Amino acid sequence: MKSGITVTILGSGTCVPSLERSSCSVLLQIDRAYLLFDSGPGTMRRLLEAGITIFDLNYIFYSHFHPDHTAELVPLLFATKYPESHRRKTPLTIVAGRGFEDFFARLKTVYGQWIEPPTGLLETMELANSSRDSYRSQDFMVESAPMEHNEESIAYRITGAGGYSVVYSGDTDYNENLITLAKKADLLICESALPDDKGVKGHLTPSLAGKIATQAEVAKLVLTHFYPACDQVDIEQECRKTYSGALELAEDLMRLEIGS
Ligand SMILES: [Zn+2]
Ligand SMILES: [Zn+2]
């Protein structure tokens, strides 16, 4: 049997505090590996609601360093030091675009040993932010490409042993790299921050995300990263102007099974 990928949207929101939409975070399960994409504020709580603890995580992938995507990293690392919960036996690997080592070093300047996990249990890895890059783990393949948002911004394509692939855009404006990276993917999780008539530079709208999904010929599109204005309009209708394939609007704790 070809093994699939389980996707859980942990946070479908933004920096705006919301009881319905936590800040950005997505969990992928591939066989026994748990991969977290971004960790905005509230991520650990949403993980618990999804039945997962921080000790189950094997990888964290950061799309960029804005606080609504990274802020929970500090409490997450601090929590791994709580003695009675010291159950991490395998390393946590953090993957991000170029500049992460510097970003993390500056966090350690502030928090020091409070966010220093026990020796050997934390690895970090930078992927290129100016060209495509890739990395192969035991359980899956990672490909990345630069996005139009921050200097360090990258999107990820994860392909499991079963051959199914999921793409996570992070924050971005419309760009060709995302179309190439997402080509014929089984699922594209794409930001759609603001309605069509409120679009801003550095972010997508429902119809732009739909245009990318159509050009990339993805099997399914999930829109996420909704500012409150998105909940005041018909996001699906706006996306349908440019995309006619399978479509879901992200909700916190929504779960999708890809390929199984
Ligand atoms: Zn951002
Ligand atoms: Zn964002």
PDB file of C-alpha atoms and ligand atoms in Angstrom:
ATOM      1  CA  MET A   1       0.000   0.000   0.000  1.00  0.00           C
ATOM      2  CA  LYS A   2       1.293   3.456  -0.908  1.00  0.00           C
ATOM      3  CA  SER A   3       1.544   5.481   2.271  1.00  0.00           C
ATOM      4  CA  GLY A   4      -0.163   8.850   2.274  1.00  0.00           C
ATOM      5  CA  ILE A   5       0.229  12.148   4.093  1.00  0.00           C
ATOM      6  CA  THR A   6      -2.076  13.390   6.856  1.00  0.00           C
ATOM      7  CA  VAL A   7      -2.437  17.170   6.965  1.00  0.00           C
ATOM      8  CA  THR A   8      -3.804  19.052   9.978  1.00  0.00           C
ATOM      9  CA  ILE A   9      -4.347  22.799   9.775  1.00  0.00           C
ATOM     10  CA  LEU A  10      -3.413  24.006  13.274  1.00  0.00           C
ATOM     11  CA  GLY A  11      -3.758  27.724  12.646  1.00  0.00           C
ATOM     12  CA  SER A  12      -5.565  29.264   9.685  1.00  0.00           C
ATOM     13  CA  GLY A  13      -5.213  32.858  10.872  1.00  0.00           C
ATOM     14  CA  THR A  14      -2.710  35.680  11.067  1.00  0.00           C
ATOM     15  CA  CYS A  15      -1.210  38.056  13.641  1.00  0.00           C
ATOM     16  CA  VAL A  16      -4.748  39.188  14.547  1.00  0.00           C
ATOM     17  CA  PRO A  17      -5.879  37.533  17.820  1.00  0.00           C
ATOM     18  CA  SER A  18      -8.825  35.232  17.152  1.00  0.00           C
ATOM     19  CA  LEU A  19     -10.556  32.415  19.018  1.00  0.00           C
ATOM     20  CA  GLU A  20     -11.450  30.760  15.694  1.00  0.00           C
ATOM     21  CA  ARG A  21      -8.242  31.240  13.734  1.00  0.00           C
ATOM     22  CA  SER A  22      -4.946  30.676  15.537  1.00  0.00           C
ATOM     23  CA  SER A  23      -1.731  32.065  13.970  1.00  0.00           C
ATOM     24  CA  CYS A  24      -0.088  30.159  11.146  1.00  0.00           C
ATOM     25  CA  SER A  25       0.820  26.520  11.588  1.00  0.00           C
ATOM     26  CA  VAL A  26       0.287  23.268   9.678  1.00  0.00           C
ATOM     27  CA  LEU A  27       1.141  19.706  10.733  1.00  0.00           C
ATOM     28  CA  LEU A  28       2.015  16.898   8.299  1.00  0.00           C
ATOM     29  CA  GLN A  29       2.285  13.268   9.311  1.00  0.00           C
ATOM     30  CA  ILE A  30       4.201  10.985   6.950  1.00  0.00           C
ATOM     31  CA  ASP A  31       4.408   7.445   8.262  1.00  0.00           C
ATOM     32  CA  ARG A  32       5.790   7.950  11.774  1.00  0.00           C
ATOM     33  CA  ALA A  33       7.314  11.393  11.175  1.00  0.00           C
ATOM     34  CA  TYR A  34       5.618  14.612  12.305  1.00  0.00           C
ATOM     35  CA  LEU A  35       6.518  17.767  10.393  1.00  0.00           C
ATOM     36  CA  LEU A  36       5.399  21.170  11.651  1.00  0.00           C
ATOM     37  CA  PHE A  37       5.238  24.119   9.219  1.00  0.00           C
ATOM     38  CA  ASP A  38       5.525  27.443  11.049  1.00  0.00           C
ATOM     39  CA  SER A  39       4.655  27.949  14.694  1.00  0.00           C
ATOM     40  CA  GLY A  40       2.673  31.109  15.258  1.00  0.00           C
ATOM     41  CA  PRO A  41       1.339  31.958  18.730  1.00  0.00           C
ATOM     42  CA  GLY A  42      -1.078  29.268  19.951  1.00  0.00           C
ATOM     43  CA  THR A  43       0.536  26.397  18.042  1.00  0.00           C
ATOM     44  CA  MET A  44       1.303  24.208  21.101  1.00  0.00           C
ATOM     45  CA  ARG A  45      -2.288  24.510  22.285  1.00  0.00           C
ATOM     46  CA  ARG A  46      -3.653  23.590  18.855  1.00  0.00           C
ATOM     47  CA  LEU A  47      -1.193  20.644  18.738  1.00  0.00           C
ATOM     48  CA  LEU A  48      -2.613  19.343  22.019  1.00  0.00           C
ATOM     49  CA  GLU A  49      -6.130  19.759  20.648  1.00  0.00           C
ATOM     50  CA  ALA A  50      -5.016  17.641  17.671  1.00  0.00           C
ATOM     51  CA  GLY A  51      -3.692  14.981  20.070  1.00  0.00           C
ATOM     52  CA  ILE A  52       0.007  15.729  19.506  1.00  0.00           C
ATOM     53  CA  THR A  53       2.658  16.922  21.953  1.00  0.00           C
ATOM     54  CA  ILE A  54       5.816  18.874  21.183  1.00  0.00           C
ATOM     55  CA  PHE A  55       7.809  15.685  21.846  1.00  0.00           C
ATOM     56  CA  ASP A  56       6.164  13.990  18.879  1.00  0.00           C
ATOM     57  CA  LEU A  57       7.579  16.590  16.467  1.00  0.00           C
ATOM     58  CA  ASN A  58      10.565  15.542  14.365  1.00  0.00           C
ATOM     59  CA  TYR A  59      10.868  18.620  12.154  1.00  0.00           C
ATOM     60  CA  ILE A  60       9.873  22.271  12.148  1.00  0.00           C
ATOM     61  CA  PHE A  61       9.983  24.069   8.786  1.00  0.00           C
ATOM     62  CA  TYR A  62       9.856  27.860   8.810  1.00  0.00           C
ATOM     63  CA  SER A  63       8.598  29.745   5.763  1.00  0.00           C
ATOM     64  CA  HIS A  64       9.952  33.075   7.112  1.00  0.00           C
ATOM     65  CA  PHE A  65      10.585  34.860  10.388  1.00  0.00           C
ATOM     66  CA  HIS A  66       7.505  37.059  10.935  1.00  0.00           C
ATOM     67  CA  PRO A  67       6.214  36.607  14.513  1.00  0.00           C
ATOM     68  CA  ASP A  68       2.856  35.130  13.407  1.00  0.00           C
ATOM     69  CA  HIS A  69       4.897  32.252  11.891  1.00  0.00           C
ATOM     70  CA  THR A  70       7.734  31.833  14.430  1.00  0.00           C
ATOM     71  CA  ALA A  71       6.780  33.229  17.842  1.00  0.00           C
ATOM     72  CA  GLU A  72       5.931  29.910  19.491  1.00  0.00           C
ATOM     73  CA  LEU A  73       9.468  28.591  18.894  1.00  0.00           C
ATOM     74  CA  VAL A  74      10.714  30.166  22.149  1.00  0.00           C
ATOM     75  CA  PRO A  75       8.055  28.683  24.488  1.00  0.00           C
ATOM     76  CA  LEU A  76       8.308  25.363  22.602  1.00  0.00           C
ATOM     77  CA  LEU A  77      12.055  25.086  23.229  1.00  0.00           C
ATOM     78  CA  PHE A  78      11.639  26.286  26.825  1.00  0.00           C
ATOM     79  CA  ALA A  79       8.968  23.613  27.400  1.00  0.00           C
ATOM     80  CA  THR A  80      11.362  20.884  26.254  1.00  0.00           C
ATOM     81  CA  LYS A  81      13.519  21.734  29.292  1.00  0.00           C
ATOM     82  CA  TYR A  82      10.761  21.053  31.820  1.00  0.00           C
ATOM     83  CA  PRO A  83      12.326  18.061  33.648  1.00  0.00           C
ATOM     84  CA  GLU A  84       9.220  15.949  34.248  1.00  0.00           C
ATOM     85  CA  SER A  85       8.298  16.153  30.588  1.00  0.00           C
ATOM     86  CA  HIS A  86      11.747  15.291  29.380  1.00  0.00           C
ATOM     87  CA  ARG A  87      10.651  12.743  26.872  1.00  0.00           C
ATOM     88  CA  ARG A  88      12.461  13.892  23.750  1.00  0.00           C
ATOM     89  CA  LYS A  89      14.702  11.044  22.700  1.00  0.00           C
ATOM     90  CA  THR A  90      15.305  11.913  19.056  1.00  0.00           C
ATOM     91  CA  PRO A  91      16.572  15.218  17.660  1.00  0.00           C
ATOM     92  CA  LEU A  92      14.270  18.013  16.584  1.00  0.00           C
ATOM     93  CA  THR A  93      15.425  19.402  13.258  1.00  0.00           C
ATOM     94  CA  ILE A  94      14.573  22.984  12.348  1.00  0.00           C
ATOM     95  CA  VAL A  95      14.697  23.829   8.639  1.00  0.00           C
ATOM     96  CA  ALA A  96      14.420  27.388   7.327  1.00  0.00           C
ATOM     97  CA  GLY A  97      15.686  29.779   4.690  1.00  0.00           C
ATOM     98  CA  ARG A  98      19.089  31.423   4.742  1.00  0.00           C
ATOM     99  CA  GLY A  99      19.418  33.684   7.790  1.00  0.00           C
ATOM    100  CA  PHE A 100      17.857  31.318  10.323  1.00  0.00           C
ATOM    101  CA  GLU A 101      21.150  30.679  12.139  1.00  0.00           C
ATOM    102  CA  ASP A 102      21.519  34.416  12.698  1.00  0.00           C
ATOM    103  CA  PHE A 103      17.861  34.799  13.727  1.00  0.00           C
ATOM    104  CA  PHE A 104      18.230  31.922  16.217  1.00  0.00           C
ATOM    105  CA  ALA A 105      21.539  33.256  17.556  1.00  0.00           C
ATOM    106  CA  ARG A 106      19.790  36.537  18.325  1.00  0.00           C
ATOM    107  CA  LEU A 107      17.003  34.715  20.167  1.00  0.00           C
ATOM    108  CA  LYS A 108      19.681  32.956  22.228  1.00  0.00           C
ATOM    109  CA  THR A 109      21.252  36.321  23.031  1.00  0.00           C
ATOM    110  CA  VAL A 110      17.972  37.192  24.753  1.00  0.00           C
ATOM    111  CA  TYR A 111      16.964  33.809  26.233  1.00  0.00           C
ATOM    112  CA  GLY A 112      20.321  32.014  26.583  1.00  0.00           C
ATOM    113  CA  GLN A 113      20.158  28.534  28.073  1.00  0.00           C
ATOM    114  CA  TRP A 114      16.381  28.797  28.606  1.00  0.00           C
ATOM    115  CA  ILE A 115      15.917  27.824  24.970  1.00  0.00           C
ATOM    116  CA  GLU A 116      18.962  25.549  24.679  1.00  0.00           C
ATOM    117  CA  PRO A 117      17.718  21.925  24.457  1.00  0.00           C
ATOM    118  CA  PRO A 118      19.849  19.092  25.903  1.00  0.00           C
ATOM    119  CA  THR A 119      22.982  18.399  23.846  1.00  0.00           C
ATOM    120  CA  GLY A 120      22.372  16.612  20.563  1.00  0.00           C
ATOM    121  CA  LEU A 121      18.613  17.071  20.532  1.00  0.00           C
ATOM    122  CA  LEU A 122      18.427  20.095  18.269  1.00  0.00           C
ATOM    123  CA  GLU A 123      19.683  20.384  14.719  1.00  0.00           C
ATOM    124  CA  THR A 124      19.232  23.337  12.406  1.00  0.00           C
ATOM    125  CA  MET A 125      19.487  23.527   8.646  1.00  0.00           C
ATOM    126  CA  GLU A 126      19.318  26.431   6.205  1.00  0.00           C
ATOM    127  CA  LEU A 127      18.046  26.073   2.649  1.00  0.00           C
ATOM    128  CA  ALA A 128      18.821  28.550  -0.128  1.00  0.00           C
ATOM    129  CA  ASN A 129      16.638  31.658  -0.338  1.00  0.00           C
ATOM    130  CA  SER A 130      17.800  32.759  -3.777  1.00  0.00           C
ATOM    131  CA  SER A 131      17.412  29.525  -5.748  1.00  0.00           C
ATOM    132  CA  ARG A 132      15.698  26.171  -5.541  1.00  0.00           C
ATOM    133  CA  ASP A 133      17.103  23.754  -2.985  1.00  0.00           C
ATOM    134  CA  SER A 134      16.360  20.254  -1.724  1.00  0.00           C
ATOM    135  CA  TYR A 135      17.012  17.846   1.092  1.00  0.00           C
ATOM    136  CA  ARG A 136      16.248  14.164   1.456  1.00  0.00           C
ATOM    137  CA  SER A 137      15.433  12.592   4.803  1.00  0.00           C
ATOM    138  CA  GLN A 138      14.829   8.930   5.501  1.00  0.00           C
ATOM    139  CA  ASP A 139      11.059   9.303   5.200  1.00  0.00           C
ATOM    140  CA  PHE A 140      10.489  12.114   2.713  1.00  0.00           C
ATOM    141  CA  MET A 141      11.953  14.527   0.171  1.00  0.00           C
ATOM    142  CA  VAL A 142      11.951  18.301   0.700  1.00  0.00           C
ATOM    143  CA  GLU A 143      12.194  20.796  -2.131  1.00  0.00           C
ATOM    144  CA  SER A 144      12.148  24.548  -1.558  1.00  0.00           C
ATOM    145  CA  ALA A 145      11.946  27.709  -3.641  1.00  0.00           C
ATOM    146  CA  PRO A 146      12.239  31.433  -2.836  1.00  0.00           C
ATOM    147  CA  MET A 147       8.992  33.375  -2.372  1.00  0.00           C
ATOM    148  CA  GLU A 148       8.045  37.058  -2.766  1.00  0.00           C
ATOM    149  CA  HIS A 149       7.580  38.236   0.809  1.00  0.00           C
ATOM    150  CA  ASN A 150      10.704  38.566   2.992  1.00  0.00           C
ATOM    151  CA  GLU A 151      14.332  38.044   2.020  1.00  0.00           C
ATOM    152  CA  GLU A 152      14.398  34.655   3.801  1.00  0.00           C
ATOM    153  CA  SER A 153      10.993  33.465   2.540  1.00  0.00           C
ATOM    154  CA  ILE A 154      10.782  29.998   1.026  1.00  0.00           C
ATOM    155  CA  ALA A 155       7.969  27.590   0.162  1.00  0.00           C
ATOM    156  CA  TYR A 156       8.238  23.824   0.634  1.00  0.00           C
ATOM    157  CA  ARG A 157       7.220  20.761  -1.331  1.00  0.00           C
ATOM    158  CA  ILE A 158       7.226  17.541   0.698  1.00  0.00           C
ATOM    159  CA  THR A 159       7.039  14.196  -1.093  1.00  0.00           C
ATOM    160  CA  GLY A 160       6.550  11.043   0.958  1.00  0.00           C
ATOM    161  CA  ALA A 161       7.699   7.515   0.178  1.00  0.00           C
ATOM    162  CA  GLY A 162       4.258   6.817  -1.328  1.00  0.00           C
ATOM    163  CA  GLY A 163       4.909   9.477  -3.989  1.00  0.00           C
ATOM    164  CA  TYR A 164       2.264  11.939  -2.759  1.00  0.00           C
ATOM    165  CA  SER A 165       3.302  15.557  -2.425  1.00  0.00           C
ATOM    166  CA  VAL A 166       2.092  18.532  -0.397  1.00  0.00           C
ATOM    167  CA  VAL A 167       3.206  22.121  -1.005  1.00  0.00           C
ATOM    168  CA  TYR A 168       3.131  24.826   1.674  1.00  0.00           C
ATOM    169  CA  SER A 169       3.452  28.374   0.314  1.00  0.00           C
ATOM    170  CA  GLY A 170       4.114  30.334   3.499  1.00  0.00           C
ATOM    171  CA  ASP A 171       3.486  34.043   2.854  1.00  0.00           C
ATOM    172  CA  THR A 172       4.024  35.267  -0.679  1.00  0.00           C
ATOM    173  CA  ASP A 173       2.948  37.454  -3.547  1.00  0.00           C
ATOM    174  CA  TYR A 174       2.178  35.937  -6.954  1.00  0.00           C
ATOM    175  CA  ASN A 175       5.332  34.358  -8.431  1.00  0.00           C
ATOM    176  CA  GLU A 176       6.467  31.769 -10.958  1.00  0.00           C
ATOM    177  CA  ASN A 177       8.546  29.840  -8.420  1.00  0.00           C
ATOM    178  CA  LEU A 178       5.439  28.722  -6.565  1.00  0.00           C
ATOM    179  CA  ILE A 179       3.834  27.496  -9.806  1.00  0.00           C
ATOM    180  CA  THR A 180       6.948  25.464 -10.647  1.00  0.00           C
ATOM    181  CA  LEU A 181       7.352  24.097  -7.117  1.00  0.00           C
ATOM    182  CA  ALA A 182       3.676  23.093  -6.900  1.00  0.00           C
ATOM    183  CA  LYS A 183       3.499  21.488 -10.391  1.00  0.00           C
ATOM    184  CA  LYS A 184       0.984  18.613 -10.270  1.00  0.00           C
ATOM    185  CA  ALA A 185       1.166  18.416  -6.455  1.00  0.00           C
ATOM    186  CA  ASP A 186      -1.543  16.432  -4.688  1.00  0.00           C
ATOM    187  CA  LEU A 187      -2.218  19.368  -2.376  1.00  0.00           C
ATOM    188  CA  LEU A 188      -1.263  23.049  -2.362  1.00  0.00           C
ATOM    189  CA  ILE A 189      -1.746  24.810   0.976  1.00  0.00           C
ATOM    190  CA  CYS A 190      -1.679  28.407  -0.160  1.00  0.00           C
ATOM    191  CA  GLU A 191      -1.902  31.688   1.649  1.00  0.00           C
ATOM    192  CA  SER A 192      -4.849  33.873   0.697  1.00  0.00           C
ATOM    193  CA  ALA A 193      -4.427  36.675   3.179  1.00  0.00           C
ATOM    194  CA  LEU A 194      -6.917  39.252   1.923  1.00  0.00           C
ATOM    195  CA  PRO A 195      -9.999  39.450  -0.322  1.00  0.00           C
ATOM    196  CA  ASP A 196      -9.544  40.313  -3.998  1.00  0.00           C
ATOM    197  CA  ASP A 197     -10.386  44.009  -3.545  1.00  0.00           C
ATOM    198  CA  LYS A 198      -8.091  44.425  -0.516  1.00  0.00           C
ATOM    199  CA  GLY A 199      -4.914  42.737  -1.837  1.00  0.00           C
ATOM    200  CA  VAL A 200      -1.531  44.115  -0.745  1.00  0.00           C
ATOM    201  CA  LYS A 201       2.013  43.675  -1.990  1.00  0.00           C
ATOM    202  CA  GLY A 202       3.672  40.553  -0.552  1.00  0.00           C
ATOM    203  CA  HIS A 203       0.435  38.576  -0.117  1.00  0.00           C
ATOM    204  CA  LEU A 204      -2.040  36.665  -2.255  1.00  0.00           C
ATOM    205  CA  THR A 205      -5.793  36.987  -2.712  1.00  0.00           C
ATOM    206  CA  PRO A 206      -8.252  34.133  -3.412  1.00  0.00           C
ATOM    207  CA  SER A 207      -8.216  34.707  -7.181  1.00  0.00           C
ATOM    208  CA  LEU A 208      -4.395  34.959  -7.304  1.00  0.00           C
ATOM    209  CA  ALA A 209      -4.049  31.755  -5.273  1.00  0.00           C
ATOM    210  CA  GLY A 210      -6.550  30.133  -7.660  1.00  0.00           C
ATOM    211  CA  LYS A 211      -4.527  31.317 -10.659  1.00  0.00           C
ATOM    212  CA  ILE A 212      -1.394  29.692  -9.207  1.00  0.00           C
ATOM    213  CA  ALA A 213      -3.273  26.445  -8.485  1.00  0.00           C
ATOM    214  CA  THR A 214      -4.637  26.343 -12.050  1.00  0.00           C
ATOM    215  CA  GLN A 215      -1.243  27.037 -13.627  1.00  0.00           C
ATOM    216  CA  ALA A 216       0.410  24.449 -11.347  1.00  0.00           C
ATOM    217  CA  GLU A 217      -2.344  21.892 -12.140  1.00  0.00           C
ATOM    218  CA  VAL A 218      -2.607  20.818  -8.499  1.00  0.00           C
ATOM    219  CA  ALA A 219      -5.079  18.106  -7.524  1.00  0.00           C
ATOM    220  CA  LYS A 220      -6.411  20.086  -4.555  1.00  0.00           C
ATOM    221  CA  LEU A 221      -6.100  23.602  -3.151  1.00  0.00           C
ATOM    222  CA  VAL A 222      -6.505  24.677   0.473  1.00  0.00           C
ATOM    223  CA  LEU A 223      -6.621  28.415   1.125  1.00  0.00           C
ATOM    224  CA  THR A 224      -5.378  29.647   4.513  1.00  0.00           C
ATOM    225  CA  HIS A 225      -3.819  32.605   6.409  1.00  0.00           C
ATOM    226  CA  PHE A 226      -7.086  34.552   6.511  1.00  0.00           C
ATOM    227  CA  TYR A 227      -7.153  38.085   7.883  1.00  0.00           C
ATOM    228  CA  PRO A 228     -10.572  38.959   9.409  1.00  0.00           C
ATOM    229  CA  ALA A 229     -11.651  40.703   6.178  1.00  0.00           C
ATOM    230  CA  CYS A 230     -11.688  37.271   4.509  1.00  0.00           C
ATOM    231  CA  ASP A 231     -14.469  36.125   6.795  1.00  0.00           C
ATOM    232  CA  GLN A 232     -16.672  39.002   5.563  1.00  0.00           C
ATOM    233  CA  VAL A 233     -16.711  37.949   1.889  1.00  0.00           C
ATOM    234  CA  ASP A 234     -17.278  34.848  -0.250  1.00  0.00           C
ATOM    235  CA  ILE A 235     -13.680  33.622  -0.542  1.00  0.00           C
ATOM    236  CA  GLU A 236     -14.702  30.519  -2.460  1.00  0.00           C
ATOM    237  CA  GLN A 237     -16.504  32.532  -5.119  1.00  0.00           C
ATOM    238  CA  GLU A 238     -13.483  34.827  -5.544  1.00  0.00           C
ATOM    239  CA  CYS A 239     -11.179  31.795  -5.955  1.00  0.00           C
ATOM    240  CA  ARG A 240     -13.597  30.229  -8.472  1.00  0.00           C
ATOM    241  CA  LYS A 241     -12.923  33.096 -10.884  1.00  0.00           C
ATOM    242  CA  THR A 242      -9.561  31.480 -11.650  1.00  0.00           C
ATOM    243  CA  TYR A 243      -9.737  27.880 -10.386  1.00  0.00           C
ATOM    244  CA  SER A 244     -12.248  25.063 -10.909  1.00  0.00           C
ATOM    245  CA  GLY A 245     -10.538  22.128  -9.143  1.00  0.00           C
ATOM    246  CA  ALA A 246     -10.965  20.669  -5.647  1.00  0.00           C
ATOM    247  CA  LEU A 247     -10.984  23.461  -3.078  1.00  0.00           C
ATOM    248  CA  GLU A 248     -11.201  23.781   0.707  1.00  0.00           C
ATOM    249  CA  LEU A 249     -11.083  26.843   2.933  1.00  0.00           C
ATOM    250  CA  ALA A 250      -8.882  26.142   5.956  1.00  0.00           C
ATOM    251  CA  GLU A 251     -10.351  25.975   9.452  1.00  0.00           C
ATOM    252  CA  ASP A 252      -8.333  25.326  12.592  1.00  0.00           C
ATOM    253  CA  LEU A 253      -7.990  21.589  13.284  1.00  0.00           C
ATOM    254  CA  MET A 254      -9.236  20.640   9.802  1.00  0.00           C
ATOM    255  CA  ARG A 255      -7.711  17.315   8.779  1.00  0.00           C
ATOM    256  CA  LEU A 256      -7.075  16.031   5.239  1.00  0.00           C
ATOM    257  CA  GLU A 257      -5.854  12.625   4.153  1.00  0.00           C
ATOM    258  CA  ILE A 258      -3.752  12.786   0.999  1.00  0.00           C
ATOM    259  CA  GLY A 259      -3.400   9.531  -0.894  1.00  0.00           C
ATOM    260  CA  SER A 260      -4.881   7.067   1.563  1.00  0.00           C
TER     261      SER A 260
HETATM  262 ZN    ZN B   1       4.758  37.242   6.728  1.00  0.00          ZN
HETATM  263 ZN    ZN B   2       1.912  35.760   7.789  1.00  0.00          ZN
END
